[in-house]
Coordinates of C-alpha atoms and ligand atoms in Angstrom, one line a residue:
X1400 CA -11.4 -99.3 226.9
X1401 CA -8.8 -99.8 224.7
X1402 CA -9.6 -102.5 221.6
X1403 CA -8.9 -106.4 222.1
X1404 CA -5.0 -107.0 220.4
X1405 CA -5.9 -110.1 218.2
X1406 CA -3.5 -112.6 218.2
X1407 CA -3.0 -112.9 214.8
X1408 CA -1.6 -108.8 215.2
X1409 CA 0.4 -110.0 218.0
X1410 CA 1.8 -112.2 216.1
X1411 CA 3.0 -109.7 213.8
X1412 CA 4.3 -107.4 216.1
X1413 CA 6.2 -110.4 217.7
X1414 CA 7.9 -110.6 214.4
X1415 CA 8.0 -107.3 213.3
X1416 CA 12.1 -107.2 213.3
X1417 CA 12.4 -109.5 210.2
X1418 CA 10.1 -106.6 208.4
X1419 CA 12.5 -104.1 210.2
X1420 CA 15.5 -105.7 208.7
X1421 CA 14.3 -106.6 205.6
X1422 CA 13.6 -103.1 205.2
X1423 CA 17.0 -101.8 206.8
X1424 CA 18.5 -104.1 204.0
X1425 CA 16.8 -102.9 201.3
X1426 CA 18.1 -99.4 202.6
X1427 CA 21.4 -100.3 203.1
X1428 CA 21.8 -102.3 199.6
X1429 CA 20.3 -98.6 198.1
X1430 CA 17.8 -101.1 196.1
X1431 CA 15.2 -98.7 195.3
X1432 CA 18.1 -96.3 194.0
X1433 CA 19.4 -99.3 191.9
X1434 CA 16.0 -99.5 190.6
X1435 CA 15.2 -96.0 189.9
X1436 CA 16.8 -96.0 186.3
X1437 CA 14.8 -99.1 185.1
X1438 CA 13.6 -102.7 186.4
X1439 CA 16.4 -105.5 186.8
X1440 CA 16.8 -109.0 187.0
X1441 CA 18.1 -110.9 190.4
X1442 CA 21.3 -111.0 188.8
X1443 CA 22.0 -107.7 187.6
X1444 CA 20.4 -106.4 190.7
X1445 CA 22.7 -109.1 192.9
X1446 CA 25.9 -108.0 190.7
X1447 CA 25.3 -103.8 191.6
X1448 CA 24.6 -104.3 195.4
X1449 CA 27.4 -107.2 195.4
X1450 CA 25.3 -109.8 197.2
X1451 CA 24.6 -113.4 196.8
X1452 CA 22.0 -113.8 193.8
X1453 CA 20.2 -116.6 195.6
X1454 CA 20.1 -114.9 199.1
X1455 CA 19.0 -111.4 197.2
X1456 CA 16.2 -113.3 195.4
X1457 CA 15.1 -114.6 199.1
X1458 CA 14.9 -111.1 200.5
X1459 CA 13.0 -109.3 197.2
X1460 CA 10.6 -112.0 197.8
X1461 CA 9.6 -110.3 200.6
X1462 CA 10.5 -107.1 200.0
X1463 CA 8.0 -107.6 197.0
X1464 CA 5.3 -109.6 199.8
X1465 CA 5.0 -106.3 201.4
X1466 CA 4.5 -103.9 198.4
X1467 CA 7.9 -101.8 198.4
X1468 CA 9.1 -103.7 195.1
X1469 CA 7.6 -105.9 192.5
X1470 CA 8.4 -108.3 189.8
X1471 CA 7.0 -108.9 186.4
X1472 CA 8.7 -110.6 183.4
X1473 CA 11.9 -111.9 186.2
X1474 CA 12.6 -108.6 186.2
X1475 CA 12.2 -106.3 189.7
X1476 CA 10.6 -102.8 189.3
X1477 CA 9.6 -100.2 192.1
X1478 CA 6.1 -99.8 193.2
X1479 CA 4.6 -96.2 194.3
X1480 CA 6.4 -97.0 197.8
X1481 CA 9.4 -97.6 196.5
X1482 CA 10.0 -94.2 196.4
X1483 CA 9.9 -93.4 199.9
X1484 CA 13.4 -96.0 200.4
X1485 CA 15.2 -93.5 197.5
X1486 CA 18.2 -91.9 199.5
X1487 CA 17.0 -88.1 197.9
X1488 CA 13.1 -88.4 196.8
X1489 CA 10.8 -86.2 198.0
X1490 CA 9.3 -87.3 201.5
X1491 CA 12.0 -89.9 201.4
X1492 CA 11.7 -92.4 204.7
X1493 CA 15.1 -93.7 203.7
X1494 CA 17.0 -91.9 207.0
X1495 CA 14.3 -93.4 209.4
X1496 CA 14.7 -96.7 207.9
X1497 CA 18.5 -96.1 208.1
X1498 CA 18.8 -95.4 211.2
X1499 CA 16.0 -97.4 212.7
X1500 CA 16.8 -100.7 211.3
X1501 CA 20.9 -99.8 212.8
X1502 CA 21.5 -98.4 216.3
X1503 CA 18.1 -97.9 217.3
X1504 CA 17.6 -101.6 216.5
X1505 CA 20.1 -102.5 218.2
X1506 CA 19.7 -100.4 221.3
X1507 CA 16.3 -101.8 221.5
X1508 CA 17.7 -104.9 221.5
X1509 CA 19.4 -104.3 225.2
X1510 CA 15.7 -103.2 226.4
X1511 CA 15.5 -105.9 228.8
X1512 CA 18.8 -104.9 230.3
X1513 CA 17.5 -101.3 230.4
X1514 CA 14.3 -102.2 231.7
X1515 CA 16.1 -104.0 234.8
X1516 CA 19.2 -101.5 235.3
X1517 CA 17.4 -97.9 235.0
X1518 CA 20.6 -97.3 232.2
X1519 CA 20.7 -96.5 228.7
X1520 CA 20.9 -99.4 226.5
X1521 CA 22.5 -97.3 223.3
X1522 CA 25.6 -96.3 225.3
X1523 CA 25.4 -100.2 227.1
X1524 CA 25.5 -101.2 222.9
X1525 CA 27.1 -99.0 220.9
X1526 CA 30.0 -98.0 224.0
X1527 CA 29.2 -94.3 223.9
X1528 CA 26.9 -91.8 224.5
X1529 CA 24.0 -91.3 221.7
X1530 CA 25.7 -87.8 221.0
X1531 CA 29.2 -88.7 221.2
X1532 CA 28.6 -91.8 218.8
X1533 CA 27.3 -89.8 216.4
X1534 CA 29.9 -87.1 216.5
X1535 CA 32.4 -90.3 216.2
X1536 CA 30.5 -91.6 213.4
X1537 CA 30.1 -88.3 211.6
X1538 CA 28.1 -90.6 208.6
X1539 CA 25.4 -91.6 211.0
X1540 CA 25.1 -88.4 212.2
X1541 CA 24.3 -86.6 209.3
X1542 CA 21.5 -89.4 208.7
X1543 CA 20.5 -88.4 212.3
X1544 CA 20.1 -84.8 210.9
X1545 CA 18.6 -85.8 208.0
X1546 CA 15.9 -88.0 210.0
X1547 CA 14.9 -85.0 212.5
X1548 CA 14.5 -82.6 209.5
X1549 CA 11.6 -85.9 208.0
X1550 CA 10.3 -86.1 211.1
X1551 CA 8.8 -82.9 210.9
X1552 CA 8.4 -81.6 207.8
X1553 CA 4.8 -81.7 208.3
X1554 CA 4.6 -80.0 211.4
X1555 CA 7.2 -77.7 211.5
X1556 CA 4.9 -75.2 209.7
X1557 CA 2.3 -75.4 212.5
X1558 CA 5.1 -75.2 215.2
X1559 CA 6.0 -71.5 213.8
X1560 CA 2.4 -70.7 213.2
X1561 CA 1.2 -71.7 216.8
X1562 CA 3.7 -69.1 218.2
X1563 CA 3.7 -64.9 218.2
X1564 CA 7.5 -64.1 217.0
X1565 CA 6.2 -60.9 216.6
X1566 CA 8.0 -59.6 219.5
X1567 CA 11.4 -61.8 218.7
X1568 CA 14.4 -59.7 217.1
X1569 CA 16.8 -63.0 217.4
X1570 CA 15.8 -66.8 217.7
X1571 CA 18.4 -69.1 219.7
X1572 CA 17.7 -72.4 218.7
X1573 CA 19.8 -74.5 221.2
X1574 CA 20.7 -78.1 220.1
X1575 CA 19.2 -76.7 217.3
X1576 CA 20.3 -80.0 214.7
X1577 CA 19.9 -79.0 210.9
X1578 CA 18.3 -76.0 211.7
X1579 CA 15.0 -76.8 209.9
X1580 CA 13.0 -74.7 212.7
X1581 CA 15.3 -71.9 212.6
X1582 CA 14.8 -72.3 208.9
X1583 CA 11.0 -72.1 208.7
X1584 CA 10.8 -69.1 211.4
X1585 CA 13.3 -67.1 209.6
X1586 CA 11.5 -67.6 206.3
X1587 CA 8.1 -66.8 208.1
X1588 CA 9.6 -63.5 209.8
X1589 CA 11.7 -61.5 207.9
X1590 CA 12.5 -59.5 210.5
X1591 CA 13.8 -61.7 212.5
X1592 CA 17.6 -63.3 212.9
X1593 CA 19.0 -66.5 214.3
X1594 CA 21.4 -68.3 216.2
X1595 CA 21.6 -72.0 215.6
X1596 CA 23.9 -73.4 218.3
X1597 CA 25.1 -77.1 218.4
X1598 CA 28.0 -79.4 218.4
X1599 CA 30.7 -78.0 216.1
X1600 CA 29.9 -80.8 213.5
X1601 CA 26.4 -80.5 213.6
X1602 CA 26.3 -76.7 212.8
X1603 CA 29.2 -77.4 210.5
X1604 CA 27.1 -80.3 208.5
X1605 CA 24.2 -77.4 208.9
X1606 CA 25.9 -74.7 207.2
X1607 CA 27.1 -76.5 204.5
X1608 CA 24.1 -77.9 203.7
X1609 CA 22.1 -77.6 200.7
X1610 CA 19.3 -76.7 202.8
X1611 CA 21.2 -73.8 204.4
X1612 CA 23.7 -72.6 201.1
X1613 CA 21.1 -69.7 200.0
X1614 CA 19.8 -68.9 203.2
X1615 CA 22.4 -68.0 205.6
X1616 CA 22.0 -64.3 205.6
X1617 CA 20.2 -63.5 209.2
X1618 CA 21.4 -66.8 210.4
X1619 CA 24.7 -67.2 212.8
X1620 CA 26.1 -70.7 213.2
X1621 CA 27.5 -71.0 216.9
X1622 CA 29.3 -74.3 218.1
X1623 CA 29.9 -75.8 221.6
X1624 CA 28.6 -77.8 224.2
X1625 CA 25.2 -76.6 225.9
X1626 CA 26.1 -78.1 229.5
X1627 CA 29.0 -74.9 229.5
X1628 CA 27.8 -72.4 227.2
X1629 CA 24.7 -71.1 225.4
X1630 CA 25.3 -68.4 223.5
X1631 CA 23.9 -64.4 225.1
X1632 CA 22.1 -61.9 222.6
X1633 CA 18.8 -64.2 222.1
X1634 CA 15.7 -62.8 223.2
X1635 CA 13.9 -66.3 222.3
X1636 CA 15.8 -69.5 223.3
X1637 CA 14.5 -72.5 222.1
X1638 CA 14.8 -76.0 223.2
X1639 CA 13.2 -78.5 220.7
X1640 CA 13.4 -82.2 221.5
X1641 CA 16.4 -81.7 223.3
X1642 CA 15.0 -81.7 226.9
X1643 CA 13.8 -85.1 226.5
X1644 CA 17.0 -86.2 225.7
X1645 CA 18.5 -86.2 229.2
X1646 CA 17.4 -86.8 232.8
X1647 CA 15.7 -84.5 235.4
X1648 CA 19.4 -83.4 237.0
X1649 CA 21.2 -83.0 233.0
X1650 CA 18.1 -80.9 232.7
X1651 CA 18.0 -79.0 235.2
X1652 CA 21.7 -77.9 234.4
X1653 CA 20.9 -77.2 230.9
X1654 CA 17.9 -75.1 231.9
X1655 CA 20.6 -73.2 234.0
X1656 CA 23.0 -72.5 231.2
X1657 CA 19.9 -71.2 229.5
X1658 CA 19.1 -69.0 232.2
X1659 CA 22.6 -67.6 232.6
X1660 CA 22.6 -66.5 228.8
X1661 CA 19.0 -65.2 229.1
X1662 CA 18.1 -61.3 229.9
X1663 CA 15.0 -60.3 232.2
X1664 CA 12.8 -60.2 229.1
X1665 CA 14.4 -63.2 227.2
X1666 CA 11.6 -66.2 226.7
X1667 CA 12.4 -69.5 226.7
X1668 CA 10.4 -71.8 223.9
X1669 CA 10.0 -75.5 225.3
X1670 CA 8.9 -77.7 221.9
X1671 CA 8.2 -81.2 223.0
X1672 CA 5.7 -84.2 222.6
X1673 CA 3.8 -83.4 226.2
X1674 CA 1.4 -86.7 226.1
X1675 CA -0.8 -86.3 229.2
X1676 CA -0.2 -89.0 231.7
X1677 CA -2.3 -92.0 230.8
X1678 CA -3.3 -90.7 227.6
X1679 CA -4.4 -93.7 224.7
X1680 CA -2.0 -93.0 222.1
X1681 CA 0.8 -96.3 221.4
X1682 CA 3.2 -93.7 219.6
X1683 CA 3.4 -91.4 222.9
X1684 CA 5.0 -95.0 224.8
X1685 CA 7.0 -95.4 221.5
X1686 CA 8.5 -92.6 221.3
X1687 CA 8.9 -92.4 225.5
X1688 CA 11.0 -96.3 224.7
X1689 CA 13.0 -94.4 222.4
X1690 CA 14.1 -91.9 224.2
X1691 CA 14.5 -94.2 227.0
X1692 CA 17.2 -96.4 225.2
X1693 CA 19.2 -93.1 224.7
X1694 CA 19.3 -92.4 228.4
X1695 CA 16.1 -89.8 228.3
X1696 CA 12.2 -89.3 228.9
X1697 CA 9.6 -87.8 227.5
X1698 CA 7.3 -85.8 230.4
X1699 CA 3.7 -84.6 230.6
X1700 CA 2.9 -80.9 231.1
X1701 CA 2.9 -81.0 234.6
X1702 CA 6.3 -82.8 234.7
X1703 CA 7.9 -80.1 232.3
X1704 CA 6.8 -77.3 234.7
X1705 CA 7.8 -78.8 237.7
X1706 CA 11.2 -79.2 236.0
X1707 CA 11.2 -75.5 234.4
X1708 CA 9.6 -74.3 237.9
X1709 CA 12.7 -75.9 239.9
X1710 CA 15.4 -74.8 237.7
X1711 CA 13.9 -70.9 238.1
X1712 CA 11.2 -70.2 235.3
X1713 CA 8.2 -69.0 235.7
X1714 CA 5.0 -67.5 234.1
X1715 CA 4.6 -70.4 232.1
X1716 CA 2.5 -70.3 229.1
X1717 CA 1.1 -74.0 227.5
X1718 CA 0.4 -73.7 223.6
X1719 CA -0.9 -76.7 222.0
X1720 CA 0.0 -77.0 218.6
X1721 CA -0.6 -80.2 216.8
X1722 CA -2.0 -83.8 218.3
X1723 CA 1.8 -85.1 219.4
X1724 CA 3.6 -81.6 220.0
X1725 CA 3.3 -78.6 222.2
X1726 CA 5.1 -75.8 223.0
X1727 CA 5.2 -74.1 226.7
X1728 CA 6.9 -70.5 226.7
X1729 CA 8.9 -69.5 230.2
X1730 CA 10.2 -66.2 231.8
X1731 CA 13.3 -66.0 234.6
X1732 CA 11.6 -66.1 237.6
Ligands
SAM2637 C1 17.1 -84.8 219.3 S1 18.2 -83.7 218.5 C2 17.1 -82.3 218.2 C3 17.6 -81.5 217.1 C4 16.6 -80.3 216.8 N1 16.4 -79.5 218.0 C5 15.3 -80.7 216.2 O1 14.3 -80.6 216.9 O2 15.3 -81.2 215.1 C6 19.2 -83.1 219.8 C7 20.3 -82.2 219.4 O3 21.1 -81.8 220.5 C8 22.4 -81.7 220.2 N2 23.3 -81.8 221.3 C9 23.4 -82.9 222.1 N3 24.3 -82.7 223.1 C10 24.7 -81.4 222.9 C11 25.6 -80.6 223.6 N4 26.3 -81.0 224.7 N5 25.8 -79.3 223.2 C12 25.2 -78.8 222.1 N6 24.3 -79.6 221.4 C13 24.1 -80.9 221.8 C14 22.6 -82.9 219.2 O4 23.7 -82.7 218.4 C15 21.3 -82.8 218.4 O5 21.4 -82.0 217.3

């Protein structure tokens, strides 16, 4: 049985957007950047972010309440946490809270609407299409990039280590973002070369990037849209959270593009959160909301095989990895 929810906590959770927004601010303003090179007074602070001193002094209050910032002597300083809202710091949470306390925030905020319609409450807020918008706003997209490379650094390793490239001669990684898991399997297999195929921005932003600049030797950087085109050659197409991006019918004509590029001995790689149906774990209905706003789902095991099985796969293969993500390979059929 799951445990009683105390009022007190559901209290907290019923107010949990100012903390989200309070946060978001503090993000947005770049405070604990401001911060980094010594502490500062409300003023000085107010006169770099170009705010309101006595609204500024209102919102470190709390921003100080919940341990990201403290002050001593008038003067504000960073706390160990801090660290995590610097734009560049190592294991920096900055993106999520960018991007969180923005569209998702608002998107969430049309949940009731979504809830009754069936829609998608991003494109009913923002006015387009998750992707679209953030090829339009080329800024948020690279935050978007930026937040999918933080949300896995710490499983990315076990994501390459739970499956046998040993057969692999060249990765496709479809929708692939940044390109941090073609990153780590090239780095793991140095036999091995890569395809990292995405909108023409995204693989532009990819290439480009720091990330990429020394690395781009066994790595080819293909643009265009995966609902016409996936590129031929791979012997190992991967799809990571990109199926649960898109209903059962966009699926099924991705899965087909796939198929169309792939050979009779081609695999396809499925990475995904696969939360068994009824399973006790709030993030698995978090994240399932979030994808929800953007017009997707997340699906059990049984639900990504009936949809793999339909759209002509077969000998499917499950391999858990870690506690939130699994992997299931796929042949033609
Ligand atoms: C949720 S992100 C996943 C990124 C990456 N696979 C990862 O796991 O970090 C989905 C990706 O699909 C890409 N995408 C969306 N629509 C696309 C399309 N029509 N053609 C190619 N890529 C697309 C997006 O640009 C984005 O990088």
């Amino acid at each position: 049985m799951r445990p009683q929810l105390p009022p007190e906590q559901l209290s907290m959770m019923i107010m949990g957007y100012c903390f989200t927004q309070a946060i978001a601010c503090a993000a947005h303003l770049e405070i604990a950047d401001q911060l980094a090179s010594g502490p500062r007074t409300a003023v000085e602070l107010a006169e770099l972010t170009r705010c309101s001193t006595a609204h500024l002094r209102r919102l470190m209050r709390v921003l100080c309440d919940i341990g990201l910032f403290e002050e001593k002597d008038s003067r504000y300083n960073l706390t160990p946490a801090a660290e995590y809202l610097r734009k560049d710091s190592e294991g920096t949470l900055w993106p999520l809270a960018a991007f969180h306390g923005d569209e998702m925030y608002r998107a969430f905020g049309g949940l009731l609407d979504n809830v009754r319609s069936g829609g998608a409450a991003w494109e009913a807020i923002t006015g387009a299409p998750v992707w679209q918008h953030l090829l339009e706003h080329p800024d948020r997209g690279a935050i978007f990039d930026r937040m999918m490379r933080l949300n896995h650094r710490h499983d990315v390793q076990a994501m390459v280590q739970a499956y046998d490239f040993s057969a692999v001669r060249v990765a496709v990684d479809i929708g692939g973002g940044d390109g941090s898991l073609l990153q780590e399997i090239l780095t793991t297999h140095a036999s091995l070369s890569g395809i990292l195929f995405d909108t023409a921005a995204v693989v532009e932003r990819a290439r480009t990037s720091a990330a990429w600049r020394a690395n781009t030797a066994r790595c080819e950087f293909v643009s265009g849209d995966f609902f016409e085109r996936i590129p031929a050659g791979g012997d190992l197409y991967i799809l990571r959270h990109v199926l649960h991006d898109w209903d059962d019918s966009q699926c099924a004509d991705l899965l087909g593009r796939c198929r169309q590029a792939m050979t009779r001995d081609a695999r396809l790689l499925v990475i995904e959160s696969m939360p068994d149906a009824g399973q006790d774990d709030v993030w698995a209905g978090i994240s399932d909301l979030g994808v929800m706003v953007l017009g997707g789902q997340e699906r059990t095991l049984s639900e990504y095989e009936r949809l793999l099985g339909q759209a002509g796969y077969a000998q499917m293969r499950y391999i858990p990895c870690t506690p939130r993500f699994s992997l299931l390979e796929a042949r033609l059929a």
